Amino acid sequence: MKSQMIYRAGGLACALASLVFALPAAAKPIAFARGTTLMAEYGGGSMFETQAFYAPKYFYSAGVSALRFDADESWRTQTQARVNYLAKRWNAPKSQANVFVYAGLGSAHNSVGQSGFASSFGVQADYETRWLYTSARSDLNVGLGQRIRVDTVQIGVAPYAHDYKSVATFFLLQARDLHGSLPGATASLPSSSTSSSSLPSSSTSSSSVPSSSTSSFSVPIYRGVEWAALLRVFKGNTWLEAGITQDRTLQAMLMFNF
């Protein structure tokens, strides 16, 4: 009886291990213990992000990230140190689910010359099998008196089963909602004050020219939900995702784990 229990436990452990290696790579901030993750993402012309993390243990990692938001001629960058924590993981014979939380501290700069302290907070949940992938993520970026929240949901299906040594392919649909705006460039507006004098003096001539004043405004990063159709290709520790948004702009992500 004891030997049968040991055999069954060993078989279950092998099944779980094979599942972990066979599952599609998700954009997770923690890959494995003593592992390094490098990631770059270009989001439809409205955002660009790079990350580098090292995980001393399987449940946490630390590193740096750089993020940029763009809207028309306005932009904002945020560079920070970040810590990621695996809050919960569920392993089953044919599936895996995770919940990650993370936070960062750093600095922000924008196109109107402002600089200052910045912070970020986020949560990510995902569920995956060899055939199905789903994830939901929310990131809040705070700095320069503004809050920018990015909510992203993905669902994908695989046309065939795969293992760790083969190429995995997933077709995904992504919905992203960017809540926030950027300060627009200061606009030069004509002043309504002119000279009331009708005397043809030199002072009247110069005062009749409209003076200028300045006015600032905010530019939404994106209006509405941005949809994207994506193709994900994964093999070993290399992961590529690319596609096109509803506005016919590029959405792409590249990740390495080693």
GROMACS .gro file of C-alpha atoms in nm:
model
  258
    1MET     CA    1   0.000   0.000   0.000
    2LYS     CA    2   0.278   0.241   0.093
    3SER     CA    3   0.465   0.168  -0.228
    4GLN     CA    4   0.147   0.228  -0.429
    5MET     CA    5   0.095   0.565  -0.259
    6ILE     CA    6   0.454   0.666  -0.333
    7TYR     CA    7   0.412   0.554  -0.694
    8ARG     CA    8   0.089   0.752  -0.735
    9ALA     CA    9   0.240   1.061  -0.572
   10GLY     CA   10   0.542   1.038  -0.800
   11GLY     CA   11   0.317   0.997  -1.103
   12LEU     CA   12   0.112   1.302  -1.005
   13ALA     CA   13   0.427   1.507  -0.952
   14CYS     CA   14   0.556   1.407  -1.296
   15ALA     CA   15   0.221   1.496  -1.453
   16LEU     CA   16   0.219   1.839  -1.290
   17ALA     CA   17   0.580   1.902  -1.391
   18SER     CA   18   0.509   1.804  -1.752
   19LEU     CA   19   0.202   2.030  -1.750
   20VAL     CA   20   0.398   2.330  -1.626
   21PHE     CA   21   0.653   2.289  -1.904
   22ALA     CA   22   0.385   2.222  -2.166
   23LEU     CA   23   0.164   2.520  -2.080
   24PRO     CA   24   0.190   2.831  -2.296
   25ALA     CA   25   0.412   3.102  -2.159
   26ALA     CA   26   0.210   3.393  -2.029
   27ALA     CA   27   0.346   3.742  -1.972
   28LYS     CA   28   0.417   3.670  -1.608
   29PRO     CA   29   0.648   3.881  -1.391
   30ILE     CA   30   0.790   3.563  -1.232
   31ALA     CA   31   0.904   3.274  -1.452
   32PHE     CA   32   1.082   3.036  -1.212
   33ALA     CA   33   1.322   3.038  -0.916
   34ARG     CA   34   1.664   3.189  -0.991
   35GLY     CA   35   1.535   3.297  -1.330
   36THR     CA   36   1.559   3.625  -1.520
   37THR     CA   37   1.276   3.770  -1.727
   38LEU     CA   38   1.323   4.031  -2.001
   39MET     CA   39   1.016   4.177  -2.168
   40ALA     CA   40   0.932   4.453  -2.416
   41GLU     CA   41   0.581   4.550  -2.526
   42TYR     CA   42   0.460   4.797  -2.788
   43GLY     CA   43   0.093   4.883  -2.747
   44GLY     CA   44  -0.071   5.027  -3.055
   45GLY     CA   45   0.118   5.357  -3.053
   46SER     CA   46  -0.024   5.462  -2.715
   47MET     CA   47   0.221   5.287  -2.481
   48PHE     CA   48   0.562   5.117  -2.476
   49GLU     CA   49   0.706   4.923  -2.182
   50THR     CA   50   1.025   4.733  -2.100
   51GLN     CA   51   1.091   4.517  -1.793
   52ALA     CA   52   1.382   4.324  -1.641
   53PHE     CA   53   1.325   4.105  -1.334
   54TYR     CA   54   1.518   3.846  -1.137
   55ALA     CA   55   1.342   3.589  -0.915
   56PRO     CA   56   1.547   3.460  -0.617
   57LYS     CA   57   1.248   3.240  -0.527
   58TYR     CA   58   0.956   3.105  -0.728
   59PHE     CA   59   0.709   3.336  -0.550
   60TYR     CA   60   0.872   3.680  -0.590
   61SER     CA   61   1.094   3.881  -0.821
   62ALA     CA   62   1.242   4.229  -0.833
   63GLY     CA   63   1.383   4.455  -1.100
   64VAL     CA   64   1.322   4.766  -1.307
   65SER     CA   65   1.063   4.880  -1.557
   66ALA     CA   66   1.031   5.173  -1.796
   67LEU     CA   67   0.693   5.284  -1.932
   68ARG     CA   68   0.592   5.550  -2.184
   69PHE     CA   69   0.246   5.678  -2.275
   70ASP     CA   70   0.177   5.875  -2.594
   71ALA     CA   71  -0.123   6.081  -2.705
   72ASP     CA   72  -0.088   6.305  -3.011
   73GLU     CA   73   0.217   6.524  -2.936
   74SER     CA   74   0.202   6.461  -2.561
   75TRP     CA   75   0.395   6.194  -2.374
   76ARG     CA   76   0.482   6.075  -2.026
   77THR     CA   77   0.758   5.838  -1.912
   78GLN     CA   78   0.781   5.646  -1.585
   79THR     CA   79   1.095   5.463  -1.469
   80GLN     CA   80   1.088   5.264  -1.149
   81ALA     CA   81   1.210   4.978  -0.933
   82ARG     CA   82   0.941   4.710  -0.898
   83VAL     CA   83   0.866   4.407  -0.681
   84ASN     CA   84   0.636   4.122  -0.794
   85TYR     CA   85   0.472   3.864  -0.568
   86LEU     CA   86   0.290   3.542  -0.647
   87ALA     CA   87  -0.013   3.570  -0.420
   88LYS     CA   88  -0.173   3.237  -0.517
   89ARG     CA   89  -0.114   2.946  -0.754
   90TRP     CA   90  -0.338   2.651  -0.836
   91ASN     CA   91  -0.186   2.344  -1.004
   92ALA     CA   92  -0.411   2.073  -1.148
   93PRO     CA   93  -0.332   1.776  -1.375
   94LYS     CA   94  -0.454   1.966  -1.682
   95SER     CA   95  -0.446   2.334  -1.587
   96GLN     CA   96  -0.276   2.606  -1.389
   97ALA     CA   97  -0.397   2.939  -1.246
   98ASN     CA   98  -0.205   3.228  -1.086
   99VAL     CA   99  -0.264   3.558  -0.911
  100PHE     CA  100   0.021   3.811  -0.902
  101VAL     CA  101   0.041   4.148  -0.728
  102TYR     CA  102   0.315   4.407  -0.780
  103ALA     CA  103   0.419   4.760  -0.692
  104GLY     CA  104   0.689   5.006  -0.795
  105LEU     CA  105   0.849   5.338  -0.701
  106GLY     CA  106   1.040   5.576  -0.924
  107SER     CA  107   1.013   5.899  -1.120
  108ALA     CA  108   0.802   6.039  -1.403
  109HIS     CA  109   0.858   6.304  -1.672
  110ASN     CA  110   0.626   6.450  -1.935
  111SER     CA  111   0.621   6.657  -2.251
  112VAL     CA  112   0.543   6.987  -2.074
  113GLY     CA  113   0.861   6.970  -1.863
  114GLN     CA  114   0.721   6.832  -1.539
  115SER     CA  115   0.920   6.583  -1.331
  116GLY     CA  116   0.851   6.417  -1.000
  117PHE     CA  117   0.789   6.110  -0.787
  118ALA     CA  118   0.585   5.823  -0.934
  119SER     CA  119   0.445   5.491  -0.817
  120SER     CA  120   0.257   5.197  -0.961
  121PHE     CA  121   0.036   4.916  -0.835
  122GLY     CA  122  -0.112   4.620  -1.016
  123VAL     CA  123  -0.276   4.280  -1.008
  124GLN     CA  124  -0.279   4.003  -1.268
  125ALA     CA  125  -0.479   3.678  -1.278
  126ASP     CA  126  -0.448   3.404  -1.541
  127TYR     CA  127  -0.578   3.055  -1.614
  128GLU     CA  128  -0.427   2.825  -1.875
  129THR     CA  129  -0.435   2.476  -2.019
  130ARG     CA  130  -0.270   2.330  -2.328
  131TRP     CA  131  -0.571   2.449  -2.531
  132LEU     CA  132  -0.701   2.762  -2.356
  133TYR     CA  133  -0.551   3.079  -2.210
  134THR     CA  134  -0.728   3.362  -2.025
  135SER     CA  135  -0.588   3.656  -1.829
  136ALA     CA  136  -0.701   3.982  -1.668
  137ARG     CA  137  -0.467   4.257  -1.556
  138SER     CA  138  -0.505   4.604  -1.406
  139ASP     CA  139  -0.220   4.855  -1.366
  140LEU     CA  140  -0.242   5.190  -1.189
  141ASN     CA  141   0.033   5.447  -1.254
  142VAL     CA  142   0.040   5.755  -1.031
  143GLY     CA  143   0.262   6.060  -1.073
  144LEU     CA  144   0.273   6.432  -1.161
  145GLY     CA  145  -0.075   6.475  -1.018
  146GLN     CA  146  -0.228   6.222  -1.257
  147ARG     CA  147  -0.356   5.866  -1.242
  148ILE     CA  148  -0.339   5.640  -1.547
  149ARG     CA  149  -0.504   5.298  -1.523
  150VAL     CA  150  -0.458   5.029  -1.785
  151ASP     CA  151  -0.700   4.732  -1.782
  152THR     CA  152  -0.621   4.440  -2.015
  153VAL     CA  153  -0.814   4.119  -2.080
  154GLN     CA  154  -0.699   3.835  -2.309
  155ILE     CA  155  -0.855   3.507  -2.418
  156GLY     CA  156  -0.687   3.261  -2.651
  157VAL     CA  157  -0.720   2.914  -2.799
  158ALA     CA  158  -0.460   2.676  -2.941
  159PRO     CA  159  -0.522   2.490  -3.270
  160TYR     CA  160  -0.317   2.191  -3.149
  161ALA     CA  161  -0.163   2.047  -2.832
  162HIS     CA  162   0.206   2.099  -2.768
  163ASP     CA  163   0.484   2.018  -2.527
  164TYR     CA  164   0.786   2.211  -2.396
  165LYS     CA  165   1.011   2.115  -2.689
  166SER     CA  166   0.761   2.196  -2.964
  167VAL     CA  167   0.635   2.528  -3.093
  168ALA     CA  168   0.314   2.643  -2.924
  169THR     CA  169   0.066   2.860  -3.112
  170PHE     CA  170  -0.227   3.054  -2.971
  171PHE     CA  171  -0.481   3.284  -3.135
  172LEU     CA  172  -0.585   3.561  -2.896
  173LEU     CA  173  -0.836   3.840  -2.869
  174GLN     CA  174  -0.733   4.132  -2.648
  175ALA     CA  175  -0.935   4.420  -2.504
  176ARG     CA  176  -0.750   4.711  -2.341
  177ASP     CA  177  -0.897   5.016  -2.169
  178LEU     CA  178  -0.667   5.310  -2.088
  179HIS     CA  179  -0.817   5.544  -1.829
  180GLY     CA  180  -0.628   5.874  -1.815
  181SER     CA  181  -0.498   6.171  -2.006
  182LEU     CA  182  -0.175   6.361  -2.063
  183PRO     CA  183  -0.116   6.736  -2.033
  184GLY     CA  184  -0.116   6.889  -2.379
  185ALA     CA  185   0.148   7.125  -2.507
  186THR     CA  186   0.082   7.482  -2.401
  187ALA     CA  187  -0.120   7.654  -2.670
  188SER     CA  188  -0.072   8.017  -2.774
  189LEU     CA  189  -0.409   8.192  -2.800
  190PRO     CA  190  -0.483   8.549  -2.922
  191SER     CA  191  -0.594   8.791  -2.652
  192SER     CA  192  -0.928   8.969  -2.688
  193SER     CA  193  -0.793   9.294  -2.545
  194THR     CA  194  -0.717   9.562  -2.802
  195SER     CA  195  -0.681   9.936  -2.784
  196SER     CA  196  -1.006  10.135  -2.780
  197SER     CA  197  -0.835  10.449  -2.902
  198SER     CA  198  -0.895  10.548  -3.267
  199LEU     CA  199  -0.619  10.808  -3.280
  200PRO     CA  200  -0.363  10.723  -3.548
  201SER     CA  201  -0.071  10.741  -3.312
  202SER     CA  202   0.221  10.500  -3.300
  203SER     CA  203   0.107  10.371  -2.961
  204THR     CA  204  -0.236  10.286  -3.106
  205SER     CA  205  -0.081  10.092  -3.392
  206SER     CA  206   0.123   9.875  -3.163
  207SER     CA  207  -0.158   9.816  -2.917
  208SER     CA  208  -0.407   9.712  -3.186
  209VAL     CA  209  -0.199   9.399  -3.252
  210PRO     CA  210  -0.357   9.112  -3.052
  211SER     CA  211  -0.138   8.996  -2.769
  212SER     CA  212  -0.105   8.629  -2.687
  213SER     CA  213  -0.189   8.427  -2.378
  214THR     CA  214  -0.132   8.064  -2.290
  215SER     CA  215  -0.379   7.787  -2.219
  216SER     CA  216  -0.314   7.425  -2.118
  217PHE     CA  217  -0.537   7.126  -2.190
  218SER     CA  218  -0.546   6.748  -2.144
  219VAL     CA  219  -0.530   6.484  -2.415
  220PRO     CA  220  -0.693   6.141  -2.358
  221ILE     CA  221  -0.445   5.860  -2.413
  222TYR     CA  222  -0.709   5.653  -2.591
  223ARG     CA  223  -1.085   5.696  -2.634
  224GLY     CA  224  -1.282   5.380  -2.571
  225VAL     CA  225  -1.171   5.016  -2.560
  226GLU     CA  226  -0.885   4.914  -2.787
  227TRP     CA  227  -0.933   4.570  -2.944
  228ALA     CA  228  -0.654   4.362  -3.095
  229ALA     CA  229  -0.626   4.026  -3.274
  230LEU     CA  230  -0.297   3.857  -3.181
  231LEU     CA  231  -0.089   3.553  -3.267
  232ARG     CA  232   0.124   3.407  -2.988
  233VAL     CA  233   0.418   3.178  -3.066
  234PHE     CA  234   0.621   3.013  -2.792
  235LYS     CA  235   0.905   2.766  -2.776
  236GLY     CA  236   1.127   2.692  -2.477
  237ASN     CA  237   1.200   3.018  -2.296
  238THR     CA  238   1.124   3.253  -2.586
  239TRP     CA  239   0.779   3.405  -2.628
  240LEU     CA  240   0.650   3.629  -2.907
  241GLU     CA  241   0.309   3.787  -2.946
  242ALA     CA  242   0.211   4.017  -3.232
  243GLY     CA  243  -0.098   4.140  -3.411
  244ILE     CA  244  -0.301   4.440  -3.513
  245THR     CA  245  -0.548   4.664  -3.334
  246GLN     CA  246  -0.885   4.790  -3.459
  247ASP     CA  247  -0.705   5.110  -3.564
  248ARG     CA  248  -0.461   4.905  -3.777
  249THR     CA  249  -0.167   4.975  -3.549
  250LEU     CA  250   0.089   4.724  -3.429
  251GLN     CA  251   0.052   4.543  -3.096
  252ALA     CA  252   0.355   4.328  -3.006
  253MET     CA  253   0.537   4.173  -2.710
  254LEU     CA  254   0.865   3.983  -2.684
  255MET     CA  255   0.979   3.798  -2.372
  256PHE     CA  256   1.284   3.589  -2.274
  257ASN     CA  257   1.324   3.374  -1.961
  258PHE     CA  258   1.662   3.232  -1.865
   0.00000   0.00000   0.00000
